[in-house]
Coordinates of C-alpha atoms in Angstrom, one line a residue:
V1 CA -0.2 0.4 -0.1
Q2 CA 2.8 2.3 0.4
R3 CA 4.1 1.9 -2.6
S4 CA 1.6 2.1 -4.7
V5 CA 0.2 5.6 -3.0
P6 CA 3.8 7.4 -4.1
K7 CA 2.9 5.9 -7.9
L8 CA -1.3 7.3 -7.7
H9 CA 0.8 10.5 -6.6
A10 CA 2.9 10.0 -9.6
N11 CA 0.6 9.5 -11.9
N12 CA -1.9 12.4 -11.1
V13 CA 1.0 14.8 -11.9
T14 CA 2.1 13.4 -15.1
A15 CA -2.2 13.5 -15.9
K16 CA -2.4 17.3 -14.8
T17 CA 0.7 18.2 -16.8
A18 CA -0.4 16.3 -19.7
F19 CA -3.7 18.3 -19.6
L20 CA -1.7 21.5 -19.3
F21 CA -0.4 20.3 -22.5
I22 CA -3.3 19.1 -24.4
L23 CA -6.8 21.0 -23.2
P24 CA -7.3 24.0 -22.5
Q25 CA -7.2 25.7 -19.4
Y26 CA -9.2 28.3 -17.0
N27 CA -12.6 26.5 -17.3
I28 CA -15.5 27.5 -14.9
S29 CA -18.6 26.7 -14.3
V30 CA -21.7 28.9 -15.2
P31 CA -25.1 28.4 -13.8
T32 CA -27.6 28.5 -16.5
T33 CA -31.5 28.1 -16.5
D34 CA -30.4 24.2 -17.6
G35 CA -27.8 23.8 -14.7
E36 CA -23.8 24.1 -14.9
L37 CA -22.2 25.0 -18.0
V38 CA -18.6 24.3 -18.2
Q39 CA -16.8 27.3 -20.4
Y40 CA -13.3 29.0 -20.6
H41 CA -11.6 32.3 -20.6
Y42 CA -7.9 33.2 -21.4
G43 CA -4.4 33.3 -19.1
L44 CA -1.0 33.2 -19.5
K45 CA -1.1 28.7 -19.3
D46 CA -2.4 29.0 -22.9
L47 CA 1.0 29.7 -23.8
V48 CA 1.8 26.0 -23.0
T49 CA -1.0 24.7 -24.6
I50 CA -0.3 26.6 -28.3
L51 CA 3.1 25.4 -28.3
F52 CA 2.4 22.0 -27.5
Y53 CA 0.0 22.1 -30.8
I54 CA 3.1 23.9 -32.6
F55 CA 4.7 20.5 -32.8
I56 CA 1.8 19.1 -33.9
A57 CA 1.6 21.4 -36.6
I58 CA 4.6 20.8 -37.6
I59 CA 4.1 16.9 -37.5
L60 CA 1.3 17.7 -39.7
H61 CA 3.0 19.8 -42.2
A62 CA 5.5 17.5 -42.9
V63 CA 2.7 14.7 -43.7
V64 CA 0.9 16.4 -46.2
Q65 CA 4.4 17.7 -47.8
E66 CA 6.4 13.6 -48.0
Y67 CA 2.9 11.7 -48.7
A68 CA 1.1 14.0 -50.7
L69 CA 2.1 17.5 -52.4
D70 CA 5.7 15.5 -52.8
K71 CA 4.4 13.2 -55.1
I72 CA 2.3 15.2 -57.0
N73 CA 5.9 17.2 -57.7
R74 CA 7.1 14.2 -59.4
R75 CA 4.9 14.0 -61.8
L76 CA 4.5 17.6 -62.6
H77 CA 8.1 18.5 -63.1
L78 CA 8.0 21.8 -62.1
S79 CA 10.7 24.7 -62.5
K80 CA 12.2 25.6 -58.7
V81 CA 10.0 29.1 -58.7
K82 CA 6.5 26.9 -59.3
H83 CA 7.5 24.2 -56.9
S84 CA 8.1 26.7 -53.9
K85 CA 4.5 28.3 -54.9
F86 CA 3.2 24.9 -55.8
N87 CA 4.0 23.7 -52.0
E88 CA 2.9 27.0 -50.4
S89 CA -0.6 26.6 -51.6
G90 CA -0.9 22.7 -51.4
Q91 CA -0.5 23.0 -47.4
L92 CA -2.9 26.6 -47.4
V93 CA -5.4 24.3 -49.5
V94 CA -5.4 21.5 -46.8
F95 CA -5.6 24.4 -44.1
H96 CA -8.1 26.5 -45.7
L97 CA -10.4 23.6 -46.4
T98 CA -10.1 22.4 -42.6
S99 CA -10.2 25.3 -40.9
L100 CA -13.0 26.4 -43.4
I101 CA -15.1 23.3 -42.2
W102 CA -14.3 23.4 -38.4
C103 CA -15.3 27.4 -38.4
L104 CA -18.6 26.8 -40.3
Y105 CA -19.2 24.1 -37.5
V106 CA -18.6 26.0 -34.5
V107 CA -20.7 29.5 -36.0
V108 CA -23.6 27.1 -36.5
T109 CA -23.7 25.2 -33.8
E110 CA -23.4 28.1 -31.4
G111 CA -25.9 30.1 -33.6
Y112 CA -23.7 33.0 -34.3
I113 CA -25.1 33.0 -37.5
S114 CA -28.8 32.3 -37.3
N115 CA -28.5 35.4 -34.7
P116 CA -26.6 38.0 -36.0
Q117 CA -27.2 40.4 -32.3
S118 CA -25.5 37.4 -30.8
L119 CA -21.7 39.2 -32.3
W120 CA -22.7 41.9 -29.6
E121 CA -25.1 41.1 -27.0
N122 CA -23.8 40.4 -23.9
Y123 CA -20.0 41.9 -25.0
P124 CA -17.5 41.6 -23.6
H125 CA -17.5 37.2 -24.4
V126 CA -15.1 36.5 -21.4
Y127 CA -16.2 33.3 -21.3
L128 CA -15.9 30.6 -24.1
P129 CA -17.5 27.1 -24.8
F130 CA -14.7 24.5 -25.2
Q131 CA -15.1 24.6 -29.3
V132 CA -14.3 28.0 -29.8
K133 CA -11.3 28.6 -27.4
F134 CA -10.1 25.1 -28.4
F135 CA -10.3 26.8 -32.0
Y136 CA -8.3 29.9 -31.7
L137 CA -5.7 28.4 -29.7
C138 CA -5.5 26.0 -32.8
Q139 CA -4.9 29.0 -35.3
L140 CA -2.4 30.9 -33.3
A141 CA -0.5 27.4 -33.3
Y142 CA -0.7 27.0 -36.5
W143 CA 0.5 30.0 -37.9
L144 CA 3.3 30.6 -35.0
H145 CA 4.2 27.1 -36.7
A146 CA 4.5 28.8 -40.3
L147 CA 7.7 30.6 -38.8
P148 CA 9.8 28.0 -38.5
E149 CA 8.6 26.4 -41.8
L150 CA 10.0 28.9 -43.3
Y151 CA 13.4 27.1 -42.4
F152 CA 12.4 24.1 -42.8
Q153 CA 10.8 24.9 -46.5
K154 CA 13.9 26.6 -47.9
V155 CA 12.1 29.5 -48.8
R156 CA 13.3 31.5 -51.3
K157 CA 14.5 35.0 -49.6
E158 CA 12.4 37.0 -52.7
D159 CA 9.1 35.3 -50.5
I160 CA 10.0 35.9 -47.0
P161 CA 8.9 39.0 -46.8
R162 CA 6.1 38.2 -48.5
Q163 CA 5.1 35.3 -46.3
L164 CA 6.4 37.0 -42.8
Q165 CA 3.8 39.9 -43.9
C166 CA 0.8 36.8 -44.6
I167 CA 1.9 35.6 -41.1
A168 CA 2.0 39.0 -38.7
L169 CA -1.3 39.8 -40.8
Y170 CA -3.1 36.7 -39.3
L171 CA -1.6 36.4 -35.4
V172 CA -2.6 40.3 -34.7
H173 CA -5.9 39.5 -36.5
I174 CA -6.7 36.4 -34.6
A175 CA -4.7 37.5 -30.7
G176 CA -6.8 40.8 -31.3
A177 CA -9.9 38.9 -31.4
Y178 CA -9.0 36.6 -28.9
L179 CA -7.5 39.3 -26.2
L180 CA -10.3 42.0 -27.2
N181 CA -13.2 39.1 -26.1
L182 CA -14.3 39.6 -29.9
T183 CA -14.2 36.2 -30.4
R184 CA -17.3 35.9 -32.4
L185 CA -17.1 38.5 -34.7
G186 CA -13.5 36.9 -35.3
L187 CA -14.8 33.4 -36.0
I188 CA -17.5 35.1 -38.8
L189 CA -14.3 37.0 -40.5
L190 CA -11.9 34.3 -40.6
L191 CA -14.8 32.0 -42.4
L192 CA -15.5 34.7 -45.0
Q193 CA -11.6 35.2 -45.2
Y194 CA -10.7 31.3 -45.5
L195 CA -13.4 31.0 -47.8
A196 CA -11.4 33.7 -50.2
E197 CA -8.0 32.4 -49.8
F198 CA -9.3 28.5 -50.0
F199 CA -10.3 29.8 -53.4
F200 CA -7.0 31.3 -54.7
H201 CA -4.9 28.8 -53.6
M202 CA -7.0 25.8 -55.4
A203 CA -6.8 28.3 -58.6
R204 CA -3.1 28.4 -58.2
L205 CA -3.0 24.9 -58.0
V206 CA -5.1 24.4 -61.2
Y207 CA -3.1 27.0 -62.8
F208 CA 0.1 25.3 -61.9
T209 CA -1.0 21.6 -63.2
D210 CA -2.6 23.2 -66.5
E211 CA -1.5 27.0 -67.4
N212 CA -4.1 27.4 -69.8
N213 CA -7.2 26.8 -67.3
E214 CA -7.6 29.6 -65.4
K215 CA -11.6 29.6 -65.1
L216 CA -11.0 29.5 -61.3
F217 CA -9.2 32.6 -60.8
N218 CA -12.8 34.3 -62.1
V219 CA -14.8 32.9 -59.3
W220 CA -12.2 33.5 -57.1
A221 CA -12.4 37.2 -57.8
V222 CA -16.3 37.2 -57.8
I223 CA -15.7 35.6 -54.1
F224 CA -13.2 37.6 -53.0
V225 CA -14.9 41.1 -53.4
V226 CA -17.9 39.5 -52.0
T227 CA -16.3 38.5 -48.9
K228 CA -15.0 41.7 -48.5
L229 CA -17.5 43.8 -48.8
F230 CA -19.3 41.6 -46.1
T231 CA -16.3 42.0 -43.8
L232 CA -16.5 45.8 -44.3
T233 CA -20.1 45.7 -43.0
L234 CA -19.8 43.4 -40.2
Y235 CA -16.8 45.7 -38.8
I236 CA -19.3 48.5 -39.2
L237 CA -22.2 47.0 -38.0
V238 CA -20.5 45.4 -34.2
I239 CA -17.8 47.9 -33.6
G240 CA -19.5 51.1 -35.2
F241 CA -23.2 50.2 -33.8
G242 CA -23.4 47.3 -31.8
L243 CA -20.9 47.3 -29.1
P244 CA -21.9 51.4 -28.0
R245 CA -25.0 50.3 -27.2
V246 CA -23.5 47.4 -24.5
E247 CA -23.3 48.7 -21.1
N248 CA -21.0 47.2 -18.1
Q249 CA -17.5 47.6 -19.9
A250 CA -15.3 47.3 -16.9
L251 CA -11.7 46.2 -16.2
E252 CA -12.1 42.3 -14.5
P253 CA -8.3 41.3 -14.2
E254 CA -10.3 38.0 -12.1
K255 CA -12.7 37.4 -15.4
G256 CA -9.8 37.2 -17.6
N257 CA -11.4 40.7 -19.0
L258 CA -8.6 42.9 -19.7
F259 CA -9.2 45.1 -22.6
S260 CA -12.7 45.2 -22.9
F261 CA -13.0 48.7 -21.3
L262 CA -11.6 50.1 -24.2
F263 CA -14.9 50.2 -26.2
N264 CA -16.4 52.3 -24.2
H265 CA -14.3 55.4 -25.4
I266 CA -15.6 56.3 -28.4
L267 CA -12.1 57.5 -29.5
F268 CA -10.7 54.1 -29.5
R269 CA -13.8 52.9 -31.8
M270 CA -13.1 55.1 -34.6
S271 CA -9.8 54.5 -34.6
V272 CA -9.9 51.1 -34.5
L273 CA -12.7 51.6 -37.4
L274 CA -10.2 53.5 -39.6
L275 CA -7.5 51.4 -39.5
V276 CA -9.8 48.2 -40.2
C277 CA -11.2 50.7 -43.4
L278 CA -7.6 51.6 -44.7
F279 CA -6.5 48.2 -44.3
Q280 CA -9.3 46.6 -46.4
A281 CA -9.3 49.8 -48.8
S282 CA -5.3 48.7 -49.6
V283 CA -6.0 44.9 -49.8
M284 CA -9.0 45.7 -52.6
W285 CA -6.4 48.9 -54.4
R286 CA -4.2 46.0 -54.7
F287 CA -6.8 43.4 -56.4
I288 CA -7.7 45.7 -58.6
H289 CA -4.0 46.2 -60.0
F290 CA -3.6 42.8 -59.9
Q291 CA -6.9 42.2 -61.8
L292 CA -6.2 45.2 -64.5
R293 CA -2.7 43.4 -65.3
R294 CA -3.7 40.0 -65.6
W295 CA -6.6 41.7 -68.3
R296 CA -4.0 43.9 -70.0
E297 CA -1.7 40.2 -70.6
Y298 CA -4.9 38.4 -71.6
W299 CA -6.0 41.2 -74.4
H300 CA -2.2 41.5 -75.2
E301 CA -2.4 37.6 -75.5
Q302 CA -5.3 37.6 -77.4
S303 CA -4.5 40.5 -80.2
S304 CA -1.0 38.5 -80.9
R305 CA -2.7 35.6 -81.3
K306 CA -5.1 37.1 -83.6
R307 CA -2.7 38.9 -85.6
A308 CA -0.7 35.5 -86.0
A309 CA -3.4 33.7 -87.8
A310 CA -4.0 36.7 -89.8
C311 CA -0.7 36.5 -91.5
A312 CA -1.5 32.6 -91.8
K313 CA -4.2 33.2 -93.2
Q314 CA -3.0 35.6 -95.8
P315 CA -2.0 34.1 -99.3
A316 CA 1.4 35.1 -100.4
K317 CA 1.5 36.9 -104.0
P318 CA 2.8 34.9 -107.2
L319 CA 6.5 36.9 -108.2
K320 CA 6.4 37.9 -111.9
R321 CA 8.8 36.6 -113.7
D322 CA 10.5 37.6 -117.4
S323 CA 10.4 34.8 -120.1
G324 CA 14.1 35.4 -120.6
Y325 CA 17.0 36.5 -118.3
H326 CA 19.6 39.0 -118.3
E327 CA 22.8 39.8 -119.6
N328 CA 24.5 42.7 -119.4
G329 CA 21.3 44.8 -119.2
V330 CA 20.1 43.0 -122.5
V331 CA 16.9 40.5 -122.1
K332 CA 18.0 37.1 -123.5
A333 CA 15.9 34.0 -124.4
E334 CA 16.0 30.8 -122.5
N335 CA 17.6 29.4 -125.9
G336 CA 20.4 32.2 -126.2
T337 CA 18.9 34.1 -128.9
S338 CA 17.2 37.8 -128.9
P339 CA 13.8 37.9 -128.0
R340 CA 13.4 40.8 -130.6
T341 CA 12.3 39.1 -133.9
K342 CA 14.4 39.6 -136.8
K343 CA 14.1 40.8 -140.4
L344 CA 14.0 38.7 -143.3
K345 CA 16.3 39.6 -146.1
S346 CA 14.5 40.2 -149.6
P347 CA 15.6 37.9 -152.1

């Protein structure tokens, strides 16, 4: 019995340590009309859970690369530049599709789509359901794992600044929604963003396999514009009109509510909206510039093909040739005689 007690204690310590890495922390029982409901808030221990799932993301990244993308690359025989872009889009297609399905399931089951007012009602949303918190922790882990992957994948130096900018923007938006207790709004925005990104990277994969097939880029262009309009509308609706009507936005460190009180100030809300509008305007400007350049290249290619086809159809003009040949400026017949008629001598 004395030996079994230390073993049980050691097992309990090991289990608690494992739960610290695997499961979200800071759970609390919230009384409801149907009983008690276990919910979560954020804290420093979340960093440990995020670290664990960073390693999981690195392993899954390697599995997708080894058993899917590398096999496809061997068949396509792509150049180094296209090879790098193909790997990037292939990894992001898997991630965006998985996150898209997961995020859609969360927002539907939690009722955020059927009841849009829930995006700002009872704000701040300090306590989160398990699936919402776990989703945010996994999203942060994935985008943090993308930093060491730049080294593991041997990304070209020319592509590193662009990818670092993309990773930083995702981390700022996801961490901002998580820390500012705007998780409900963040879920809808991520759903829209991942929908557009999935079609973009899918269009790139199709283009690398068949350079004449660009139809999916047109589908992406339509989805991109629609999602950006919805994104800007949601920002204005929630931050500009919904949050000013909510009361009791106070600083409550014991509940994990550290930043929500900032939305009490109209200057902070207007600053957030201004930054969002400027960012969305810059994204749309780059999109319009990209589409104009793509259309110019398309019409230039079409006009070149039409000119080449017209030149091929035009018949060649026959060259006029004399019946004889020239010698010292005098035209002579083919048999060597002069082409002029000779005068007959009278007998």
